[in-house]
Phi, psi and omega in degrees: 000150186273053181257161179289166181295116185295335180295326179286313184299320186272345181268350181299119176084353179233117186304325181256030185076197182290347179300329180300329179295333184269000184290159180290141176269146178280343180251122177282142179233134176251131179256130179292167178298319175296324179296326176298313178300316181295320179298314178299316181297316180295316180299318179294318178297328180277006173094011178277150168266104187277120181245132179202180181283141172209162181269126176204138176056037176075021180210163171271119182235162176262129179201179183291135178253134172270323179215166178290345179292347178277352177299158182285072185291121177076015179250139173232185178220154173244132180224141172204183185308112177073012184228133173219125177213147175277145177224148177284137176264169178269011182224185181252030182301138179271333183233046185268024179246159180282293179196142179267186183280355183251167175226168179290341182301330181300337179267324183276330180219072184296152183290337180229126179224126175282124184272326181201170178214159179211160177245151176290173176063052174085004178294153181262148176291139180233139172296148176288145181292155174291162178307140185284336180226142175288156180274146165238110180268119190251120179090031181282129180277161182305317181295325178288324176299319179293322177296319178296321178297322177294316176301317178302313182298315183287315188269346182244330188258002180279185181294327181235081183296148180274106185292329178292315177300316181300319180295324179285327184278330184298130178078002181295140179249123185244123178243000000 
């Protein structure tokens, strides 16, 4: 594909590449409930595709959020060998679950990607366009941030960087 070198694009402004964006902050910040709604709204206005946890099909899954009210408010989960179930909590926690059956990887490295397309009757092959909106991942846990950093190291900093992964990762906002 005719894309620029992802190592250059993602290292601009961050000494360790985009991994620096995922590092732990020394200052903890608490966002109010109104602030959660405002953060989602601001990210959407700035052109991000906001992805976060929501309840669907009896599980906490990651999908596009229109507002913070779609978060799994008051839901937790019970897990044991071969069992996953949602349970109501006694509070209004937005992130009161352990982990759902999905991961952020499905957005950064989807299992199916169309590489090119062509039309019959003399049409020319065309590279598939880059994602139309950058991702904003909302509610990413520390272990998941570290997993994304490992993916960045493997898929962006090697001898043969993955340009599709780089296009999905570039400009991503992680909360």
